C-alpha atoms as a PDB file:
ATOM      1  CA  ALA A   1      67.091 -24.878 -27.676  1.00  0.00           C
ATOM      2  CA  GLU A   2      65.667 -22.286 -30.369  1.00  0.00           C
ATOM      3  CA  ALA A   3      63.189 -24.801 -31.576  1.00  0.00           C
ATOM      4  CA  GLU A   4      62.156 -25.882 -28.122  1.00  0.00           C
ATOM      5  CA  ALA A   5      61.762 -22.544 -26.880  1.00  0.00           C
ATOM      6  CA  ALA A   6      59.181 -21.709 -30.320  1.00  0.00           C
ATOM      7  CA  ALA A   7      57.443 -24.852 -29.191  1.00  0.00           C
ATOM      8  CA  ARG A   8      57.010 -23.668 -25.976  1.00  0.00           C
ATOM      9  CA  ARG A   9      55.474 -20.106 -27.086  1.00  0.00           C
ATOM     10  CA  ALA A  10      53.384 -21.781 -29.566  1.00  0.00           C
ATOM     11  CA  ALA A  11      51.925 -24.320 -26.753  1.00  0.00           C
ATOM     12  CA  ALA A  12      51.882 -21.241 -24.495  1.00  0.00           C
ATOM     13  CA  ARG A  13      49.492 -19.309 -27.341  1.00  0.00           C
ATOM     14  CA  GLU A  14      47.324 -22.189 -27.522  1.00  0.00           C
ATOM     15  CA  ALA A  15      47.128 -22.645 -23.993  1.00  0.00           C
ATOM     16  CA  LEU A  16      45.999 -18.736 -24.002  1.00  0.00           C
ATOM     17  CA  ALA A  17      43.283 -19.215 -26.538  1.00  0.00           C
ATOM     18  CA  ALA A  18      42.240 -21.516 -24.738  1.00  0.00           C
ATOM     19  CA  ALA A  19      41.735 -20.702 -21.619  1.00  0.00           C
ATOM     20  CA  SER A  20      40.302 -17.367 -22.947  1.00  0.00           C
ATOM     21  CA  GLN A  21      37.541 -18.900 -24.669  1.00  0.00           C
ATOM     22  CA  CYS A  22      36.328 -20.805 -21.441  1.00  0.00           C
ATOM     23  CA  GLY A  23      36.295 -18.162 -19.242  1.00  0.00           C
ATOM     24  CA  ASP A  24      37.703 -19.799 -16.161  1.00  0.00           C
ATOM     25  CA  MET A  25      39.638 -16.874 -14.449  1.00  0.00           C
ATOM     26  CA  ALA A  26      42.157 -19.182 -12.487  1.00  0.00           C
ATOM     27  CA  SER A  27      43.136 -21.095 -15.895  1.00  0.00           C
ATOM     28  CA  LEU A  28      43.613 -17.752 -17.717  1.00  0.00           C
ATOM     29  CA  GLU A  29      45.664 -16.386 -15.011  1.00  0.00           C
ATOM     30  CA  ALA A  30      47.557 -19.800 -15.428  1.00  0.00           C
ATOM     31  CA  ALA A  31      47.942 -19.190 -19.146  1.00  0.00           C
ATOM     32  CA  LEU A  32      48.990 -15.536 -19.009  1.00  0.00           C
ATOM     33  CA  GLU A  33      51.768 -16.883 -16.291  1.00  0.00           C
ATOM     34  CA  GLU A  34      53.099 -19.330 -18.530  1.00  0.00           C
ATOM     35  CA  ALA A  35      52.834 -17.085 -21.725  1.00  0.00           C
ATOM     36  CA  ARG A  36      55.204 -14.795 -20.172  1.00  0.00           C
ATOM     37  CA  ALA A  37      57.400 -17.213 -19.234  1.00  0.00           C
ATOM     38  CA  ALA A  38      57.612 -18.702 -22.429  1.00  0.00           C
ATOM     39  CA  GLY A  39      58.535 -15.192 -23.792  1.00  0.00           C
ATOM     40  CA  LEU A  40      55.252 -14.335 -25.269  1.00  0.00           C
ATOM     41  CA  GLU A  41      55.114 -10.578 -26.229  1.00  0.00           C
ATOM     42  CA  ALA A  42      52.960  -8.435 -24.795  1.00  0.00           C
ATOM     43  CA  ASP A  43      50.885  -8.315 -28.111  1.00  0.00           C
ATOM     44  CA  ASP A  44      50.801 -12.017 -27.684  1.00  0.00           C
ATOM     45  CA  THR A  45      49.068 -11.767 -24.635  1.00  0.00           C
ATOM     46  CA  GLU A  46      47.143  -8.324 -24.686  1.00  0.00           C
ATOM     47  CA  GLU A  47      44.039 -10.107 -25.577  1.00  0.00           C
ATOM     48  CA  ALA A  48      44.008 -12.602 -23.084  1.00  0.00           C
ATOM     49  CA  GLN A  49      44.273  -9.990 -20.377  1.00  0.00           C
ATOM     50  CA  ALA A  50      41.796  -7.760 -21.323  1.00  0.00           C
ATOM     51  CA  ARG A  51      39.542 -11.240 -21.023  1.00  0.00           C
ATOM     52  CA  LEU A  52      40.801 -11.048 -17.375  1.00  0.00           C
ATOM     53  CA  VAL A  53      39.997  -7.890 -16.629  1.00  0.00           C
ATOM     54  CA  ALA A  54      36.705  -8.184 -18.039  1.00  0.00           C
ATOM     55  CA  LEU A  55      36.369 -11.506 -16.168  1.00  0.00           C
ATOM     56  CA  GLU A  56      37.480 -10.393 -12.772  1.00  0.00           C
ATOM     57  CA  ALA A  57      35.029  -7.060 -13.373  1.00  0.00           C
ATOM     58  CA  GLU A  58      32.074  -9.614 -14.105  1.00  0.00           C
ATOM     59  CA  ALA A  59      32.978 -11.601 -10.988  1.00  0.00           C
ATOM     60  CA  ALA A  60      33.204  -8.587  -8.997  1.00  0.00           C
ATOM     61  CA  ALA A  61      29.523  -7.241 -10.319  1.00  0.00           C
ATOM     62  CA  ALA A  62      28.326 -10.426  -9.052  1.00  0.00           C
ATOM     63  CA  ARG A  63      29.694 -10.870  -5.793  1.00  0.00           C
ATOM     64  CA  ALA A  64      28.001  -6.886  -5.032  1.00  0.00           C
ATOM     65  CA  ARG A  65      25.043  -7.903  -6.958  1.00  0.00           C
ATOM     66  CA  GLU A  66      24.539 -10.984  -4.527  1.00  0.00           C
ATOM     67  CA  ALA A  67      25.924  -8.839  -1.520  1.00  0.00           C
ATOM     68  CA  ALA A  68      23.220  -6.426  -2.334  1.00  0.00           C
ATOM     69  CA  ALA A  69      20.313  -8.784  -2.669  1.00  0.00           C
ATOM     70  CA  GLU A  70      21.454 -10.211   0.577  1.00  0.00           C
ATOM     71  CA  GLY A  71      21.199  -6.815   2.068  1.00  0.00           C
ATOM     72  CA  LEU A  72      17.881  -6.265   0.515  1.00  0.00           C
ATOM     73  CA  GLN A  73      16.155  -8.951   2.005  1.00  0.00           C
ATOM     74  CA  ALA A  74      17.833  -8.398   5.389  1.00  0.00           C
ATOM     75  CA  ALA A  75      16.347  -4.598   4.909  1.00  0.00           C
ATOM     76  CA  ALA A  76      12.493  -6.150   3.744  1.00  0.00           C
ATOM     77  CA  ALA A  77      12.943  -8.763   7.056  1.00  0.00           C
ATOM     78  CA  GLY A  78      13.184  -5.475   9.287  1.00  0.00           C
ATOM     79  CA  GLN A  79      11.040  -2.067   9.630  1.00  0.00           C
ATOM     80  CA  ASP A  80      13.420   0.306   9.100  1.00  0.00           C
ATOM     81  CA  ARG A  81      12.070   2.454   6.332  1.00  0.00           C
ATOM     82  CA  GLU A  82      15.381   4.482   5.612  1.00  0.00           C
ATOM     83  CA  SER A  83      17.365   1.231   5.419  1.00  0.00           C
ATOM     84  CA  LEU A  84      15.007  -0.413   3.205  1.00  0.00           C
ATOM     85  CA  SER A  85      14.952   2.674   0.672  1.00  0.00           C
ATOM     86  CA  ALA A  86      19.169   2.658   0.702  1.00  0.00           C
ATOM     87  CA  SER A  87      19.216  -1.099   0.596  1.00  0.00           C
ATOM     88  CA  ILE A  88      17.011  -0.818  -2.876  1.00  0.00           C
ATOM     89  CA  ALA A  89      18.798   2.106  -4.717  1.00  0.00           C
ATOM     90  CA  GLU A  90      21.847  -0.033  -3.622  1.00  0.00           C
ATOM     91  CA  ALA A  91      20.243  -3.155  -5.212  1.00  0.00           C
ATOM     92  CA  GLU A  92      19.213  -1.133  -8.240  1.00  0.00           C
ATOM     93  CA  ALA A  93      22.693   0.178  -8.808  1.00  0.00           C
ATOM     94  CA  ALA A  94      24.210  -3.561  -8.488  1.00  0.00           C
ATOM     95  CA  GLY A  95      22.012  -5.245 -10.986  1.00  0.00           C
ATOM     96  CA  VAL A  96      19.534  -7.344  -8.448  1.00  0.00           C
ATOM     97  CA  GLN A  97      16.956  -8.755  -9.844  1.00  0.00           C
ATOM     98  CA  SER A  98      13.879  -6.781 -10.678  1.00  0.00           C
ATOM     99  CA  GLU A  99      10.955  -9.050  -9.064  1.00  0.00           C
ATOM    100  CA  VAL A 100      13.099  -8.888  -5.811  1.00  0.00           C
ATOM    101  CA  ILE A 101      13.537  -4.945  -6.295  1.00  0.00           C
ATOM    102  CA  GLU A 102       9.771  -4.870  -6.712  1.00  0.00           C
ATOM    103  CA  SER A 103       9.151  -7.230  -3.693  1.00  0.00           C
ATOM    104  CA  ALA A 104      11.357  -4.689  -1.294  1.00  0.00           C
ATOM    105  CA  ARG A 105       9.438  -1.637  -2.854  1.00  0.00           C
ATOM    106  CA  GLY A 106       6.263  -3.362  -1.725  1.00  0.00           C
ATOM    107  CA  LYS A 107       7.383  -3.637   1.643  1.00  0.00           C
ATOM    108  CA  LEU A 108       8.633   0.070   1.468  1.00  0.00           C
ATOM    109  CA  ALA A 109       5.277   0.828   0.141  1.00  0.00           C
ATOM    110  CA  ASP A 110       3.881  -0.641   3.048  1.00  0.00           C
ATOM    111  CA  LEU A 111       5.833   0.632   5.696  1.00  0.00           C
ATOM    112  CA  GLU A 112       5.291   4.332   4.673  1.00  0.00           C
ATOM    113  CA  ALA A 113       1.943   3.447   4.711  1.00  0.00           C
ATOM    114  CA  ALA A 114       2.011   2.107   8.312  1.00  0.00           C
ATOM    115  CA  ALA A 115       3.871   5.256   9.121  1.00  0.00           C
ATOM    116  CA  ALA A 116       1.622   7.690   7.490  1.00  0.00           C
ATOM    117  CA  ALA A 117      -1.240   6.125   9.367  1.00  0.00           C
ATOM    118  CA  GLU A 118       0.547   6.068  12.843  1.00  0.00           C
ATOM    119  CA  ALA A 119       1.633  10.137  12.407  1.00  0.00           C
ATOM    120  CA  GLU A 120      -1.988  10.646  11.846  1.00  0.00           C
ATOM    121  CA  ALA A 121      -3.036   8.668  14.275  1.00  0.00           C
ATOM    122  CA  THR A 122      -0.988  10.734  16.725  1.00  0.00           C
ATOM    123  CA  ALA A 123      -2.144  14.256  15.340  1.00  0.00           C
ATOM    124  CA  ARG A 124      -5.315  13.253  15.540  1.00  0.00           C
ATOM    125  CA  ARG A 125      -4.694  11.848  19.327  1.00  0.00           C
ATOM    126  CA  ALA A 126      -2.720  15.165  19.865  1.00  0.00           C
ATOM    127  CA  ALA A 127      -5.692  17.287  18.279  1.00  0.00           C
ATOM    128  CA  ALA A 128      -7.997  15.577  20.372  1.00  0.00           C
ATOM    129  CA  LEU A 129      -5.952  16.217  24.130  1.00  0.00           C
ATOM    130  CA  ASP A 130      -5.567  19.533  22.818  1.00  0.00           C
ATOM    131  CA  ALA A 131      -9.619  19.737  22.962  1.00  0.00           C
ATOM    132  CA  LEU A 132     -10.239  17.816  25.474  1.00  0.00           C
ATOM    133  CA  ALA A 133      -8.225  20.362  27.862  1.00  0.00           C
ATOM    134  CA  LEU A 134     -10.228  23.151  26.273  1.00  0.00           C
ATOM    135  CA  ALA A 135     -13.414  21.992  26.590  1.00  0.00           C
ATOM    136  CA  THR A 136     -12.627  21.103  30.350  1.00  0.00           C
ATOM    137  CA  LYS A 137     -11.998  24.635  31.103  1.00  0.00           C
ATOM    138  CA  GLY A 138     -15.313  25.732  29.930  1.00  0.00           C
ATOM    139  CA  ASP A 139     -19.143  25.488  30.990  1.00  0.00           C
ATOM    140  CA  ASN A 140     -20.256  24.000  27.687  1.00  0.00           C
ATOM    141  CA  ILE A 141     -21.466  20.386  28.226  1.00  0.00           C
ATOM    142  CA  ALA A 142     -22.215  19.982  24.152  1.00  0.00           C
ATOM    143  CA  SER A 143     -18.744  21.432  23.466  1.00  0.00           C
ATOM    144  CA  LEU A 144     -17.433  18.600  26.252  1.00  0.00           C
ATOM    145  CA  GLU A 145     -19.464  15.687  25.100  1.00  0.00           C
ATOM    146  CA  ALA A 146     -18.132  16.359  21.513  1.00  0.00           C
ATOM    147  CA  ALA A 147     -14.297  16.704  22.906  1.00  0.00           C
ATOM    148  CA  LEU A 148     -14.970  13.186  24.809  1.00  0.00           C
ATOM    149  CA  HIS A 149     -16.435  11.451  21.725  1.00  0.00           C
ATOM    150  CA  GLU A 150     -13.420  12.769  19.427  1.00  0.00           C
ATOM    151  CA  ALA A 151     -11.237  11.977  22.453  1.00  0.00           C
ATOM    152  CA  ALA A 152     -12.875   8.299  22.510  1.00  0.00           C
ATOM    153  CA  GLY A 153     -12.602   7.970  18.652  1.00  0.00           C
ATOM    154  CA  ALA A 154      -8.764   8.926  18.729  1.00  0.00           C
ATOM    155  CA  GLY A 155      -8.020   6.211  20.769  1.00  0.00           C
ATOM    156  CA  LEU A 156      -7.142   8.164  23.869  1.00  0.00           C
ATOM    157  CA  GLY A 157      -7.970   6.282  27.026  1.00  0.00           C
ATOM    158  CA  GLU A 158      -9.609   6.392  30.715  1.00  0.00           C
ATOM    159  CA  VAL A 159      -6.564   8.317  32.285  1.00  0.00           C
ATOM    160  CA  ALA A 160      -6.758  10.899  29.599  1.00  0.00           C
ATOM    161  CA  THR A 161     -10.326  11.397  29.915  1.00  0.00           C
ATOM    162  CA  GLU A 162     -10.540  11.143  33.666  1.00  0.00           C
ATOM    163  CA  GLU A 163     -10.501  14.757  34.364  1.00  0.00           C
ATOM    164  CA  ALA A 164     -12.864  16.244  31.236  1.00  0.00           C
ATOM    165  CA  LYS A 165     -15.586  13.151  32.332  1.00  0.00           C
ATOM    166  CA  ALA A 166     -15.301  14.402  36.267  1.00  0.00           C
ATOM    167  CA  ARG A 167     -16.061  17.943  34.688  1.00  0.00           C
ATOM    168  CA  LEU A 168     -18.994  16.629  32.488  1.00  0.00           C
ATOM    169  CA  ALA A 169     -20.658  15.293  35.815  1.00  0.00           C
ATOM    170  CA  GLU A 170     -20.122  18.432  37.545  1.00  0.00           C
ATOM    171  CA  LEU A 171     -21.313  20.922  34.627  1.00  0.00           C
ATOM    172  CA  GLU A 172     -24.510  18.010  34.532  1.00  0.00           C
ATOM    173  CA  ALA A 173     -25.032  18.109  38.159  1.00  0.00           C
ATOM    174  CA  GLU A 174     -25.163  21.981  38.141  1.00  0.00           C
ATOM    175  CA  ALA A 175     -27.382  21.761  35.172  1.00  0.00           C
ATOM    176  CA  ALA A 176     -29.511  19.666  37.141  1.00  0.00           C
ATOM    177  CA  ARG A 177     -29.745  21.809  40.041  1.00  0.00           C
ATOM    178  CA  ALA A 178     -30.659  24.491  37.939  1.00  0.00           C
ATOM    179  CA  ARG A 179     -33.421  22.922  35.871  1.00  0.00           C
ATOM    180  CA  ALA A 180     -34.858  21.712  39.803  1.00  0.00           C
ATOM    181  CA  ARG A 181     -34.763  25.487  40.724  1.00  0.00           C
ATOM    182  CA  ASP A 182     -36.392  26.386  37.796  1.00  0.00           C
ATOM    183  CA  ALA A 183     -38.839  24.042  38.282  1.00  0.00           C
ATOM    184  CA  ALA A 184     -39.549  25.009  42.184  1.00  0.00           C
ATOM    185  CA  THR A 185     -39.725  28.448  41.086  1.00  0.00           C
ATOM    186  CA  GLU A 186     -42.313  28.076  38.278  1.00  0.00           C
ATOM    187  CA  ALA A 187     -44.124  25.609  40.769  1.00  0.00           C
ATOM    188  CA  LEU A 188     -44.637  28.539  43.465  1.00  0.00           C
ATOM    189  CA  LEU A 189     -45.048  31.016  40.808  1.00  0.00           C
ATOM    190  CA  SER A 190     -48.182  29.016  39.488  1.00  0.00           C
ATOM    191  CA  ALA A 191     -49.302  28.681  42.825  1.00  0.00           C
ATOM    192  CA  ALA A 192     -48.892  31.946  44.096  1.00  0.00           C
ATOM    193  CA  SER A 193     -51.029  33.262  40.847  1.00  0.00           C
ATOM    194  CA  GLY A 194     -53.519  30.780  40.633  1.00  0.00           C
END
């Protein structure tokens, strides 16, 4: 019986060594179970147990990399800058391939540039609206024309400029009447002096 137990322990040691070398977690777990059942001491299984822990950590890291890469691809397909930025950080921490991360960084840079351009356009439209409102209240044709020109350049439509255009037409009509009065007055003065 003792010889049989010794043979079983020897076989378990060999199976443990082979399973440790091959790197297959299931085989290593089975070999460790058999080693314990065969009565091997903790000293005999310590190295294999450490190898199993390392394999489990590698597998967990691989799963984390895969999940981070999938999350990064999903975020890169969208338009949410914050989500993409967070996914890039997660992918870096998980060790995702750098070319995948660089591609996502390029997309993030594009999204940030588009957001900055949109913010700039919004600010320009707001400034143009303010200038238009101010010029519409005044009596200066040149200021109103300049404000309308800026409004057009900022992309403001007809609805936003309607009141200013009406005011410009009103000011131009007043100016035309004033020129006509001045011309008539000048003609009368010229006729009276001649």
